[in-house]
Short mmCIF file of C-alpha atoms in Angstrom, two decimals:
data_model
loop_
_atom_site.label_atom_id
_atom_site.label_comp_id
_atom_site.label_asym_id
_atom_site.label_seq_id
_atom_site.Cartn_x
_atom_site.Cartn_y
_atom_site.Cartn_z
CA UNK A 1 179.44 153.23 88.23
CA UNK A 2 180.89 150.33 86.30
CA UNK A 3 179.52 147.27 88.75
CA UNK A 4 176.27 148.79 88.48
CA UNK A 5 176.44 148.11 84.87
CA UNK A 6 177.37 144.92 85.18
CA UNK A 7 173.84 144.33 87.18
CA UNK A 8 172.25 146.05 83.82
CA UNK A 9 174.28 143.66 81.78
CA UNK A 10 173.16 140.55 84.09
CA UNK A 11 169.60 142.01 84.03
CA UNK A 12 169.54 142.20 79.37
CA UNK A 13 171.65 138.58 79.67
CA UNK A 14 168.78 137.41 81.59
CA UNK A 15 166.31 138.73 78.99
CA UNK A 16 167.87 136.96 76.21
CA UNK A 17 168.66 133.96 78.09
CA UNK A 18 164.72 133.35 78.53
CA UNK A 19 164.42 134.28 74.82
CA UNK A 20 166.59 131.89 73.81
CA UNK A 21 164.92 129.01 76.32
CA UNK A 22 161.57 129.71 74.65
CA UNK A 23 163.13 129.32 71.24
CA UNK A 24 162.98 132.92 70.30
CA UNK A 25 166.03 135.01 68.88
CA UNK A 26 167.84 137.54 69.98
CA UNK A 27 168.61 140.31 67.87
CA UNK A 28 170.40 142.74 69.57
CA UNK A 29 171.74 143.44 73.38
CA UNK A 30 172.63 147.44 74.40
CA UNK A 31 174.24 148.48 77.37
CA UNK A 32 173.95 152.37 77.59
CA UNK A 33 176.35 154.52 79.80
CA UNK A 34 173.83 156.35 81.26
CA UNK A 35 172.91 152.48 83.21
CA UNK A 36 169.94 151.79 80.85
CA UNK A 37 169.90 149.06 78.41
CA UNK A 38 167.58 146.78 75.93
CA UNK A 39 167.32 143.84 74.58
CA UNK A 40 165.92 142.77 71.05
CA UNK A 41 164.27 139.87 70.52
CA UNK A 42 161.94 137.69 68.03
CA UNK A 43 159.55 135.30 68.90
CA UNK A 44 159.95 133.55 72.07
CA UNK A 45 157.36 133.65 74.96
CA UNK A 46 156.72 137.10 76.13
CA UNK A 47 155.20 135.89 79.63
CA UNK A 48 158.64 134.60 80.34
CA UNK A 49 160.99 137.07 78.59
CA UNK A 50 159.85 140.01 80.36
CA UNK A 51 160.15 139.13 84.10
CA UNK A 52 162.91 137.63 83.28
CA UNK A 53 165.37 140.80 83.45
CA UNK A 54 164.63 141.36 86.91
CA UNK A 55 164.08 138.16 88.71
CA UNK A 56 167.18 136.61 86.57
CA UNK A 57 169.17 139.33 88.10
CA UNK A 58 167.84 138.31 91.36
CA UNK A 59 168.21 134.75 90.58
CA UNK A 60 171.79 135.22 88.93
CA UNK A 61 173.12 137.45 92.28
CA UNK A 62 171.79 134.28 94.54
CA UNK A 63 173.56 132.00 92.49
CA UNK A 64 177.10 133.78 92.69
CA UNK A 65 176.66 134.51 96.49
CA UNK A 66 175.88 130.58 96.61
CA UNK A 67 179.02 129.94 94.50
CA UNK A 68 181.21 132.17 96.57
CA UNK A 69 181.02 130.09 99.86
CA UNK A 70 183.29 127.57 98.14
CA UNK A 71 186.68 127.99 96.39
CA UNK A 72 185.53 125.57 93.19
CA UNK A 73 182.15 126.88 92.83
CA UNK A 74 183.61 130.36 93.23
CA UNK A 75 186.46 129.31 89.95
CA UNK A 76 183.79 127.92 87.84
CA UNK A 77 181.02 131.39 88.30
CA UNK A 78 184.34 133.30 87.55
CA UNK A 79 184.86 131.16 84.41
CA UNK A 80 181.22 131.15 83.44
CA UNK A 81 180.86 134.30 83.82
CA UNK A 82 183.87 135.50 81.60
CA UNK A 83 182.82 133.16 78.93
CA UNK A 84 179.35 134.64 78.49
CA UNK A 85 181.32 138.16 78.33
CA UNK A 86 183.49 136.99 76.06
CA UNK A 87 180.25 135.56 74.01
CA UNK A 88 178.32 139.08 74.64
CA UNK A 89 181.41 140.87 73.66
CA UNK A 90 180.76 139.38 69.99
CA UNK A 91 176.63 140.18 70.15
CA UNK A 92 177.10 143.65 71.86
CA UNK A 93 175.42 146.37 69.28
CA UNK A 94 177.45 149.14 70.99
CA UNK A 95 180.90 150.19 72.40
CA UNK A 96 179.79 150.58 75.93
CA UNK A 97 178.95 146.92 76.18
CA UNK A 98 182.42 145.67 74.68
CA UNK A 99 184.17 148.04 77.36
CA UNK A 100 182.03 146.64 79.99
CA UNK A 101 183.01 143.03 78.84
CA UNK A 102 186.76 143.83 78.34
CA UNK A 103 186.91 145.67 81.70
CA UNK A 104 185.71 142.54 83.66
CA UNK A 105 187.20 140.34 81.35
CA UNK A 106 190.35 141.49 82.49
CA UNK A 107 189.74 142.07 86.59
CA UNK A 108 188.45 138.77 86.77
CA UNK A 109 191.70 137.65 84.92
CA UNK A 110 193.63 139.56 87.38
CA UNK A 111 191.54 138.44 90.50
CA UNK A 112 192.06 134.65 89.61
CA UNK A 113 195.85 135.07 88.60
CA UNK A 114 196.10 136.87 92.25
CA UNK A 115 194.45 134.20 93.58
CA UNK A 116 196.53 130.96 92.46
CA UNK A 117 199.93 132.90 92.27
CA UNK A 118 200.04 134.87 95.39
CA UNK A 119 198.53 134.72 99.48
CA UNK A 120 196.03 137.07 97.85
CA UNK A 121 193.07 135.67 98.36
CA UNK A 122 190.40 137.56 96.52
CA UNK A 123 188.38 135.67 94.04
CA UNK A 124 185.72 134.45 96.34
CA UNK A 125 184.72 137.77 97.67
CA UNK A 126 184.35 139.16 93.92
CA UNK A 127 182.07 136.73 93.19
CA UNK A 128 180.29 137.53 96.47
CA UNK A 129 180.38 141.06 96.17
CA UNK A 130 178.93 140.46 92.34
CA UNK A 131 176.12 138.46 93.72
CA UNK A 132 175.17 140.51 96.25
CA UNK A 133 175.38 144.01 94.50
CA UNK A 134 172.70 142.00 91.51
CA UNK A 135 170.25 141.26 94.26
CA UNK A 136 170.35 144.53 96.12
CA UNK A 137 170.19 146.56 93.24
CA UNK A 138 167.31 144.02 91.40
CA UNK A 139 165.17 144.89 94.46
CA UNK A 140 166.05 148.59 93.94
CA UNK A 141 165.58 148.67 90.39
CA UNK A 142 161.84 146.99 90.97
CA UNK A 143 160.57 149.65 93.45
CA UNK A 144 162.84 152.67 91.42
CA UNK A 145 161.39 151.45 87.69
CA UNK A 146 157.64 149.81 88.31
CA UNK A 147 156.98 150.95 91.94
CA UNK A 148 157.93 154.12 92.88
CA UNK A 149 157.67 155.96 89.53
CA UNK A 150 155.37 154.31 87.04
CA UNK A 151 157.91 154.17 83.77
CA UNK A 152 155.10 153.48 80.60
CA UNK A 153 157.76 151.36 78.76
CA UNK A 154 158.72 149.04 81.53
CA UNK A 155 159.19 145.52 81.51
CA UNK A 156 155.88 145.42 83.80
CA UNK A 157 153.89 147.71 82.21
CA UNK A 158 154.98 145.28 79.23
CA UNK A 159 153.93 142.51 81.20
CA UNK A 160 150.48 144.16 82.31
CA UNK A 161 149.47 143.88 78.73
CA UNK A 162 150.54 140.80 77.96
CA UNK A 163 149.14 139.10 80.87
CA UNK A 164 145.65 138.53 80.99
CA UNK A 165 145.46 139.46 84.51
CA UNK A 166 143.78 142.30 86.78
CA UNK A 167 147.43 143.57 87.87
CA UNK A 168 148.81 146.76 86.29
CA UNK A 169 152.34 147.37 86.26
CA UNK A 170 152.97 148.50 90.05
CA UNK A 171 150.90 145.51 90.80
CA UNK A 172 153.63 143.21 88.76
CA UNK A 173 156.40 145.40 90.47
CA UNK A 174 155.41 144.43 93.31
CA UNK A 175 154.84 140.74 93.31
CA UNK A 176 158.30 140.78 91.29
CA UNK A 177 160.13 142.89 93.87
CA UNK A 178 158.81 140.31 96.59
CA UNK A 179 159.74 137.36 94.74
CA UNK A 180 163.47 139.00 94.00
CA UNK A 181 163.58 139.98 97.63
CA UNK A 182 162.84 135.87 98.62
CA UNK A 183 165.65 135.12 96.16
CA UNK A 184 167.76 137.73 98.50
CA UNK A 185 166.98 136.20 101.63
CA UNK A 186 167.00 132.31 100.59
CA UNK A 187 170.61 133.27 99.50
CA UNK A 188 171.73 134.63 102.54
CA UNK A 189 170.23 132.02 104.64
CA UNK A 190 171.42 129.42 102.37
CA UNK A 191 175.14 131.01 102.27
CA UNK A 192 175.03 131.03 106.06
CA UNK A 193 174.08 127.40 106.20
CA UNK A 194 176.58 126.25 103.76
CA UNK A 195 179.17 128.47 105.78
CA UNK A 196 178.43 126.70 109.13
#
């Protein structure tokens, strides 16, 4: 499913974002057709890379459902968000990724022309559908990959031996999947206020 891959690519963009905000580099970013991906990087803080995947989904979704309750804010996550395509277009290791980027490149081209040019009226529900499908599936993801099924190469299990802490990985799962689920509801009962 192509949107879920766009939560994947959120999910590795939030990865490398925290790499690059703890001064680490990013080598590489993969987006696999089969929904999986990775993310390369050197240096950086591990404590903060590695959580970052899921809760910067989480965070990301709340953002866009924020910036869909307003016309403006829903034109400038559409622009931001095509720019860092266009930017992980030109870092993207394999084809999938580029596809993925020129895809929705080009429907959030078509969604914004539609929405200056004609009564159709659609840019602010992309955005809100965006936001909402990375925070449902971030929860998801948590109890699928680190709670349900215990995955030995997970970003928690990761985190479990980084952190010098008695959790193990479900134990990170889930104090991460409650965290992006509070992301999840602060967004809906912001977007409601904001709406009033």
């Amino acid at each position: 499913m192509p949107f879920k891959l766009v939560t994947v690519f959120i999910h590795e963009v939030s990865h490398a974002i925290a790499c690059k905000l703890t001064c680490g580099h990013v080598e590489s970013i993969q987006i696999h057709a089969d929904e999986g991906g990775t993310t390369q990087t050197r240096g950086g803080v591990y404590w903060f890379i590695l959580p970052a995947g899921y809760l910067g989904s989480s965070f990301w979704g709340m953002v866009l459902i924020l910036a869909s309750t307003n016309l403006l804010a829903a034109r400038i996550a559409a622009g931001c968000l095509a720019v860092t395509l266009v930017v992980v277009f030109f870092m993207a290791k394999n084809w999938t990724l580029r596809w993925i980027c020129i895809g929705f490149i080009l429907f959030l081209v078509v969604a914004w022309v539609l929405q200056e040019t004609t009564r159709i009226k659609i840019l602010r529900y992309i955005i809100l559908f965006i936001g909402v499908m990375n925070s449902l599936f971030s929860v998801y993801d948590i109890y699928g990959d680190l709670i349900s099924r215990r995955v030995h190469c997970s970003d928690a299990e990761k985190f479990a031996e980084v952190c010098p802490c008695p959790c193990n990985g479900v134990g990170w799962g889930v104090i991460w999947g409650f965290i992006s689920f509070l992301f999840l509801c602060g967004a809906m009962y912001l977007g409601l206020i904001i709406l009033s």
